[in-house]
mmCIF file of C-alpha atoms in Angstrom:
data_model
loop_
_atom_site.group_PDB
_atom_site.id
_atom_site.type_symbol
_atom_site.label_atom_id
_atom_site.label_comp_id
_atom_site.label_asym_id
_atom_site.label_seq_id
_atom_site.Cartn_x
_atom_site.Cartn_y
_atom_site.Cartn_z
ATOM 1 C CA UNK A 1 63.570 -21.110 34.064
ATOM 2 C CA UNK A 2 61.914 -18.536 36.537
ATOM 3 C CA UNK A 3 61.173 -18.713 39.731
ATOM 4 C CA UNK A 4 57.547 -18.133 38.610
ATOM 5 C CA UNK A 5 57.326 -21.178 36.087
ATOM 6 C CA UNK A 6 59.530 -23.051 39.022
ATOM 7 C CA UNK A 7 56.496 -22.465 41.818
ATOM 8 C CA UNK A 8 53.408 -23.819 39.051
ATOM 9 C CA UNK A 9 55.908 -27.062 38.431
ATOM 10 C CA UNK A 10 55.744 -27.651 42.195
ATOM 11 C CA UNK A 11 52.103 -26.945 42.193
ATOM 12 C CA UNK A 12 51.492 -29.231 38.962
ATOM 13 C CA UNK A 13 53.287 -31.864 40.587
ATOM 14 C CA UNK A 14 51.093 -31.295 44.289
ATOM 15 C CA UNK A 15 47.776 -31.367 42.142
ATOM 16 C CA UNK A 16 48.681 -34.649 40.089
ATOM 17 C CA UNK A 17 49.528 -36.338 43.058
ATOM 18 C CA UNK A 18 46.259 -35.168 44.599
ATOM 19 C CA UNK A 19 44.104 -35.974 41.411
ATOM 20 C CA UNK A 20 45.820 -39.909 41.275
ATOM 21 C CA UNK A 21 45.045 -40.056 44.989
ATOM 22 C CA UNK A 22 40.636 -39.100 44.063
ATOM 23 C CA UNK A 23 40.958 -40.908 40.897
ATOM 24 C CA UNK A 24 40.233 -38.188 38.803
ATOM 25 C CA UNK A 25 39.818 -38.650 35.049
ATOM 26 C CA UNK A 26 43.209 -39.465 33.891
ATOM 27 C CA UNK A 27 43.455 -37.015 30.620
ATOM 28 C CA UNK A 28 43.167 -33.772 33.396
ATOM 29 C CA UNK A 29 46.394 -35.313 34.743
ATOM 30 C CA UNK A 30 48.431 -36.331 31.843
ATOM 31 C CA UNK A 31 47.281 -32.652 30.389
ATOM 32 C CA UNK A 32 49.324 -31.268 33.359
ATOM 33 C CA UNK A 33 52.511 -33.707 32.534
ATOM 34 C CA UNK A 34 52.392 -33.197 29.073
ATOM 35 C CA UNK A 35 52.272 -29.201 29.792
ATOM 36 C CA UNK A 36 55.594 -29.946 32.048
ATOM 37 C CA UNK A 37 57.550 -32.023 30.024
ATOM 38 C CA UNK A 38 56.906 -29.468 27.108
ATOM 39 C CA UNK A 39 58.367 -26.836 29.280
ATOM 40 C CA UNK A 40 61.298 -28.591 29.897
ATOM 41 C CA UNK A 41 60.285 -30.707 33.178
ATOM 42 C CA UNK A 42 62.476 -34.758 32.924
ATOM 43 C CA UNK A 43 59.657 -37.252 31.627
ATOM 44 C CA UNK A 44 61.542 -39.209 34.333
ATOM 45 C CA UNK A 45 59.817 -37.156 36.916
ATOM 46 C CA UNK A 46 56.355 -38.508 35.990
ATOM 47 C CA UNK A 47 55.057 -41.059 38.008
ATOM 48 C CA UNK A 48 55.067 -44.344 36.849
ATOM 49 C CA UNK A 49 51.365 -45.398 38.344
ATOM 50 C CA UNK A 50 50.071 -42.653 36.487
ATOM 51 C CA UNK A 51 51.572 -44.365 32.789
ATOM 52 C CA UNK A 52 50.179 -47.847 34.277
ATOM 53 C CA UNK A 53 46.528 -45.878 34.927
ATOM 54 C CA UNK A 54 46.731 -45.216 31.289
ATOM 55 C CA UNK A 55 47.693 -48.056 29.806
ATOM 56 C CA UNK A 56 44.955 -50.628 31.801
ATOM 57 C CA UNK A 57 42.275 -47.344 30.712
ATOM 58 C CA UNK A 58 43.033 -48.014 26.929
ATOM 59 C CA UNK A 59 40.102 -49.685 25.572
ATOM 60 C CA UNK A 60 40.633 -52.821 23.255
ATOM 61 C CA UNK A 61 40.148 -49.926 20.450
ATOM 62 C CA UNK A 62 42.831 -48.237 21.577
ATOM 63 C CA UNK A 63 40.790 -44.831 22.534
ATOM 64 C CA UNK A 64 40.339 -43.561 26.066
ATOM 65 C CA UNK A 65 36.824 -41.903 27.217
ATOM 66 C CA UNK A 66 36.970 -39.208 24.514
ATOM 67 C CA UNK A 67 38.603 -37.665 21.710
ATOM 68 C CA UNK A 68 40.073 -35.003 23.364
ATOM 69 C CA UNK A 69 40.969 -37.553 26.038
ATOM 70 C CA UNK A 70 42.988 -39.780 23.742
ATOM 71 C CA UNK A 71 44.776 -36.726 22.235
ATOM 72 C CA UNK A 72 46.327 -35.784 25.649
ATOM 73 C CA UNK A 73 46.815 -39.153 27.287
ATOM 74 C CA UNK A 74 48.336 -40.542 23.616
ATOM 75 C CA UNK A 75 50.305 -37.620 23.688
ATOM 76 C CA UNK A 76 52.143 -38.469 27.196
ATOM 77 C CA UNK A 77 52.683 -42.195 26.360
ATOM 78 C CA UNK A 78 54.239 -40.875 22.554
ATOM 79 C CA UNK A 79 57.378 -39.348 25.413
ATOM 80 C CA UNK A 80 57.976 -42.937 26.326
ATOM 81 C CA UNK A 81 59.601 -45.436 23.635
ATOM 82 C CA UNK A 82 58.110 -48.426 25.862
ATOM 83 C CA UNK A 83 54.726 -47.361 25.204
ATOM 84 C CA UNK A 84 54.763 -46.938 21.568
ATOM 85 C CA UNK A 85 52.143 -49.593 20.178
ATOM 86 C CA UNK A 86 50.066 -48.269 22.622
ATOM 87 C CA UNK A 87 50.227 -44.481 21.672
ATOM 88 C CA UNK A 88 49.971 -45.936 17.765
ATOM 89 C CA UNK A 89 46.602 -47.574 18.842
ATOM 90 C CA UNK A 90 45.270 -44.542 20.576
ATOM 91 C CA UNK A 91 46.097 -42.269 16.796
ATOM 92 C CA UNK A 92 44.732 -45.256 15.082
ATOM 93 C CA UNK A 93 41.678 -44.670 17.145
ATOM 94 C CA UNK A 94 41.579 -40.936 16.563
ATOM 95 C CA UNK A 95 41.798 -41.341 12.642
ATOM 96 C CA UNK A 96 38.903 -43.405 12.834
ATOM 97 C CA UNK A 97 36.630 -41.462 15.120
ATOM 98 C CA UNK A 98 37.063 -37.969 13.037
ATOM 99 C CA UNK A 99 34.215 -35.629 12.073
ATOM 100 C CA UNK A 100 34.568 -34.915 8.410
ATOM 101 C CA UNK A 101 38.385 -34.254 8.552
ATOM 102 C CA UNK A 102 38.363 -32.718 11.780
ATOM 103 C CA UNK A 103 37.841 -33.671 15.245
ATOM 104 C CA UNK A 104 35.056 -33.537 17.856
ATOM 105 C CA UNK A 105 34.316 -34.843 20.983
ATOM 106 C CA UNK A 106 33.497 -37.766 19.454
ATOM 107 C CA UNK A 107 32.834 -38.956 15.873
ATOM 108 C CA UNK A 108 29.168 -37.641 16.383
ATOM 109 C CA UNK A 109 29.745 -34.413 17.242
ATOM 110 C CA UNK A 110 30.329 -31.659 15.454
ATOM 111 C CA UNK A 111 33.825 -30.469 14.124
ATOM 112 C CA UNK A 112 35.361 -28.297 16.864
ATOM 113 C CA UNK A 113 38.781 -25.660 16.683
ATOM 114 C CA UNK A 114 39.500 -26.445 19.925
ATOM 115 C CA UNK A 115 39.766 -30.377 19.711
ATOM 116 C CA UNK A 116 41.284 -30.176 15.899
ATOM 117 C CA UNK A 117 43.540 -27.722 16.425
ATOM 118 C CA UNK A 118 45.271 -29.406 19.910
ATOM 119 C CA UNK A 119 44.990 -32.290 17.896
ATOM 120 C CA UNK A 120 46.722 -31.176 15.047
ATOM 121 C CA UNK A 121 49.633 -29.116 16.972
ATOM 122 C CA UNK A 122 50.477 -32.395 19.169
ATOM 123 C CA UNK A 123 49.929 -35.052 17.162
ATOM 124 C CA UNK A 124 51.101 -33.338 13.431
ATOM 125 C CA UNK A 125 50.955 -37.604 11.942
ATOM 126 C CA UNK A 126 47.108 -36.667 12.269
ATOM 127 C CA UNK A 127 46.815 -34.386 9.623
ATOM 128 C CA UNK A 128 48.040 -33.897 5.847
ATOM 129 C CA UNK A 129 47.271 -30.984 3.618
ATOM 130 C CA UNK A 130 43.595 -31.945 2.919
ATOM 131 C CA UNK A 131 42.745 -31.972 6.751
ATOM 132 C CA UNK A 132 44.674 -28.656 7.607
ATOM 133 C CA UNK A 133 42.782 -26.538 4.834
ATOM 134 C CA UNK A 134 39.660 -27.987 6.477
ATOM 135 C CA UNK A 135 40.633 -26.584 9.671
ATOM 136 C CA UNK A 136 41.504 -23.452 7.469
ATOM 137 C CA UNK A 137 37.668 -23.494 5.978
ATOM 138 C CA UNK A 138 36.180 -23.701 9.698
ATOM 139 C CA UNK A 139 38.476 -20.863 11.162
ATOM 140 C CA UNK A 140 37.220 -19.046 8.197
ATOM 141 C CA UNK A 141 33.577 -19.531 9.509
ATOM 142 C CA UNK A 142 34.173 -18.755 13.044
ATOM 143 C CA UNK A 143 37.005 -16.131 12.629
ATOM 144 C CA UNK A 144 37.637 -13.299 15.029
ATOM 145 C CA UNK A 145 34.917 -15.151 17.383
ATOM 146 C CA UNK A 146 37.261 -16.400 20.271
ATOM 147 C CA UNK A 147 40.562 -15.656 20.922
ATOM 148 C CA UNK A 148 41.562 -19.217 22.116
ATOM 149 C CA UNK A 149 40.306 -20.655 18.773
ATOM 150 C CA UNK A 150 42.476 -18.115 16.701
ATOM 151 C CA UNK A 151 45.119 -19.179 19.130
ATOM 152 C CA UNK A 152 44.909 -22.557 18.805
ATOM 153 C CA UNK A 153 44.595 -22.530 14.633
ATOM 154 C CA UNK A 154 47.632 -20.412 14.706
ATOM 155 C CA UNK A 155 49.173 -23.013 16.707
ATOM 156 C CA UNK A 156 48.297 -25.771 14.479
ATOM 157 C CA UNK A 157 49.243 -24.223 11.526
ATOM 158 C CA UNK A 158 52.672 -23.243 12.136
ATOM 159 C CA UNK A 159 54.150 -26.676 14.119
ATOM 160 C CA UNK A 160 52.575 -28.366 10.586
ATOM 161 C CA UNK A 161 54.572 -25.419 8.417
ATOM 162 C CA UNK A 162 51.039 -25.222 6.913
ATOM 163 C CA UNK A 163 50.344 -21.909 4.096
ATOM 164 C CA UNK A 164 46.772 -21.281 4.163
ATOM 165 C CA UNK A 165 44.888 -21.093 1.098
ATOM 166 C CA UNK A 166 44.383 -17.340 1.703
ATOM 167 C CA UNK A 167 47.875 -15.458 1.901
ATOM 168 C CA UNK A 168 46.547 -12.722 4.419
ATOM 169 C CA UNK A 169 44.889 -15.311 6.915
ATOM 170 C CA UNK A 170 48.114 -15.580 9.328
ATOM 171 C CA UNK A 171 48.990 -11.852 9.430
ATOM 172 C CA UNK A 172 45.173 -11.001 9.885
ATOM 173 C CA UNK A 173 44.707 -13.667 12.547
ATOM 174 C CA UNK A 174 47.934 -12.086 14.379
ATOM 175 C CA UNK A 175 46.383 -8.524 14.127
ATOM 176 C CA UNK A 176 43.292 -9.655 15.283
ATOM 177 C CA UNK A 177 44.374 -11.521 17.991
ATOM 178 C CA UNK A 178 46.290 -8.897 19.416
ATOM 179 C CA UNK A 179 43.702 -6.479 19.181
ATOM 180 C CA UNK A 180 41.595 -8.291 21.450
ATOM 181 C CA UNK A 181 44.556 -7.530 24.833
ATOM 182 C CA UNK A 182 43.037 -6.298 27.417
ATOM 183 C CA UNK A 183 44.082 -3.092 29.400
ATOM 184 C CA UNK A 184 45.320 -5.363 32.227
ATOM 185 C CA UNK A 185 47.545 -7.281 29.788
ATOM 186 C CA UNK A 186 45.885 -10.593 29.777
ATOM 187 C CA UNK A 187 43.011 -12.210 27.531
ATOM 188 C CA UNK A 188 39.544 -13.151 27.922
ATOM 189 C CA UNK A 189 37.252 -14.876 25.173
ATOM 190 C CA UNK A 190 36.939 -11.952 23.147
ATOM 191 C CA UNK A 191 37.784 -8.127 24.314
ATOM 192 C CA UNK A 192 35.777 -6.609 26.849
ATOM 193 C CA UNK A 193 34.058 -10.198 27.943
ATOM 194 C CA UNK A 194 32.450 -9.731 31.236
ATOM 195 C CA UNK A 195 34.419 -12.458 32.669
ATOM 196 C CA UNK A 196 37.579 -10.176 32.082
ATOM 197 C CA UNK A 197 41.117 -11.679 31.650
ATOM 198 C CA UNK A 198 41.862 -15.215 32.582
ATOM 199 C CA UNK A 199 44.848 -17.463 32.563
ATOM 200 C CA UNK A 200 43.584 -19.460 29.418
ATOM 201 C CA UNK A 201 42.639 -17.298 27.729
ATOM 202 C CA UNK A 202 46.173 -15.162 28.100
ATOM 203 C CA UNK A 203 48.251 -18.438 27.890
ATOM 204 C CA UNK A 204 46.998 -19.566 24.941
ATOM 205 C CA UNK A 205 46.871 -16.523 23.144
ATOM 206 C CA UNK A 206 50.551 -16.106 24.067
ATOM 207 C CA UNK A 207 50.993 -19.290 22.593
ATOM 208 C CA UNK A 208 49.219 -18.499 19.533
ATOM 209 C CA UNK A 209 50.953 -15.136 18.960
ATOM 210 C CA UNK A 210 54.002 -16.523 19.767
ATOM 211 C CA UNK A 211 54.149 -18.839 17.137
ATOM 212 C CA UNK A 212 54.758 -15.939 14.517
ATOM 213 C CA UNK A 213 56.370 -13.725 17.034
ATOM 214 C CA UNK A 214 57.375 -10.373 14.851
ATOM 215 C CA UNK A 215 58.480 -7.209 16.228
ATOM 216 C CA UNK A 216 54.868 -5.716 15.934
ATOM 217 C CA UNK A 217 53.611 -8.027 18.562
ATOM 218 C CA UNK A 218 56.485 -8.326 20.806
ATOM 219 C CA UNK A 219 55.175 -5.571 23.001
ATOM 220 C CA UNK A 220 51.974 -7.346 23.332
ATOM 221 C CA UNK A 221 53.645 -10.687 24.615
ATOM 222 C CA UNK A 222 55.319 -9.058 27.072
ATOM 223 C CA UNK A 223 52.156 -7.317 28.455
ATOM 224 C CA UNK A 224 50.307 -10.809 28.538
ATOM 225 C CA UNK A 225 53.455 -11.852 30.056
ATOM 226 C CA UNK A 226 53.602 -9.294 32.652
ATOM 227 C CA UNK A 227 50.149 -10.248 33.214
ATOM 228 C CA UNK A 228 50.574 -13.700 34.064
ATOM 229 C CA UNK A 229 53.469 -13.228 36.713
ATOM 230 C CA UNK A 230 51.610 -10.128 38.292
ATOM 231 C CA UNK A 231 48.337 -12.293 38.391
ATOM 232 C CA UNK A 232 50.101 -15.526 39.653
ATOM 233 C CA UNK A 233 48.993 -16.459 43.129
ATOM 234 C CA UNK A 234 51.654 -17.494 45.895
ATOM 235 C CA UNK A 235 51.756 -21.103 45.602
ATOM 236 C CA UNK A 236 52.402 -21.263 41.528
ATOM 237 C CA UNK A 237 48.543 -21.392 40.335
ATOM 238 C CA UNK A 238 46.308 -18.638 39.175
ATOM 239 C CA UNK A 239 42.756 -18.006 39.913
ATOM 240 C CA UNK A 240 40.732 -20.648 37.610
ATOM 241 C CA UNK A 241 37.928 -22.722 37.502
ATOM 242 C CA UNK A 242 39.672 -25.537 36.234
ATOM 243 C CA UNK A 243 42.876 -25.123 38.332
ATOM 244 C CA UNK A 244 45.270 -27.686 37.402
ATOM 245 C CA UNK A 245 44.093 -26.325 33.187
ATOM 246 C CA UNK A 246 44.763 -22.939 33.669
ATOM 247 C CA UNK A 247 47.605 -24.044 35.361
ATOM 248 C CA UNK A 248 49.295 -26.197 32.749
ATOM 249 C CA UNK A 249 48.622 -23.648 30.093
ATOM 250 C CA UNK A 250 49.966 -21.096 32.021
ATOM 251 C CA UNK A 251 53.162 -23.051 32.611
ATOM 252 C CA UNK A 252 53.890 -23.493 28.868
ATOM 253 C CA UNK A 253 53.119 -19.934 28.199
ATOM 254 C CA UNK A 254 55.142 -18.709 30.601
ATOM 255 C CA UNK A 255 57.863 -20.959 29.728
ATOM 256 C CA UNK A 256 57.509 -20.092 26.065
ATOM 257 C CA UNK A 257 58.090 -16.875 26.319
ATOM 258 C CA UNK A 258 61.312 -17.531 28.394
ATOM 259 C CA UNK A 259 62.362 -19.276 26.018
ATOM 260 C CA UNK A 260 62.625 -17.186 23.099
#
């Protein structure tokens, strides 16, 4: 591991000690332990009042506050055999609060990339065949809008060894998603966004392309990885609204890369 993914696991660590200590909504803290213990960080290192937080949070329906805040806080108690009935109740909770065969927010808004696809790529028992060509049908809508939501299909699709209905979709979604690399390396929303490159933006779009890593886009991984060290600040995070997000996702990119 580098001494660049070391510094943002002592920086996660600072900021969910920090967040406990405010009470901060739980599922921006078990985001940042999921993020670690995917990138190779013990589970034993998580503290254990955080895991009792979440487990007196779960409603008697077994969700949390949110869709997308059941999907991260069911995906932290799924590391921890003790806890199983209690991540079963939160995916019990998700299958019943879907929009159409998606996810939203919640079961009355509207199906979203973002929240199916996370959903999908951590929690593959939430999806079959049916409910990943959905996903397929609403990329298919949106396509070459955002780079995290091509990033985060692509992602989906290849943890659930899904093939898409159209044979070209993952080799144009690849080509497309590359295209959008900035001169500095990094990502924003779409090429030439005023907001300019950002850590989640580059991080997941890493993570997208480097799900289907082939030697055409090998070059561009390593730019969006050259990006993320050169744009790392001092202490381990990088300059995000959301610090402890960009954060997280920039640890598993970073990490992800590493590793292959």
């Amino acid at each position: 591991m580098s001494i660049y993914a070391e510094r943002t696991i002592v920086a996660l660590h600072r900021m969910c000690r920090e967040m406990q200590r405010k009470n901060i909504e739980l599922a921006r803290i078990s985001k940042c332990a999921v993020q670690m213990i995917l990138s190779g960080v013990s589970y034993n290192s998580i503290s254990t009042d955080l895991i009792d937080k979440i487990l007196k949070s779960q409603n008697p329906d077994g969700g949390f506050v949110s869709n997308t805040d059941t999907i991260w806080n069911a995906k932290l108690l799924s590391f921890f055999s003790d806890f199983h009935e209690s991540y079963v109740r939160a995916i019990q909770y998700l299958n019943s609060n879907r929009t159409q065969l998606g996810f939203g927010r919640s079961a009355r808004d509207m199906g979203r990339i973002p929240v199916t696809g996370i959903a999908f790529y951590l929690h593959p028992n939430l999806c079959n065949e049916s409910q990943l060509a959905w996903l397929e049908d609403l990329w298919n809508s949106e396509k070459n809008s955002l780079t995290y939501k091509a990033a985060y299909v692509l992602m989906a699709f290849k943890i659930n060894n899904y093939s898409p209905k159209d044979p070209k979709l993952i080799s144009n979604a690849l080509d497309w998603l590359a295209s959008q690399q900035e001169i500095d390396g990094g990502f924003a929303p779409w090429k030439n966004h005023p907001v300019g490159s950002n850590i989640y933006c580059t991080a997941l779009s890493v993570l997208g392309l480097q799900s289907y890593k082939s030697p055409e886009i090998i070059n561009t991984i390593s730019r969006a990885y050259q990006y993320m060290i050169e744009s790392q600040l001092p202490s381990g995070i990088w300059a995000y609204h959301e610090i402890e997000d960009g954060a997280a996702w920039g640890l598993r990119a970073l990490t992800a890369v590493e590793e292959s």
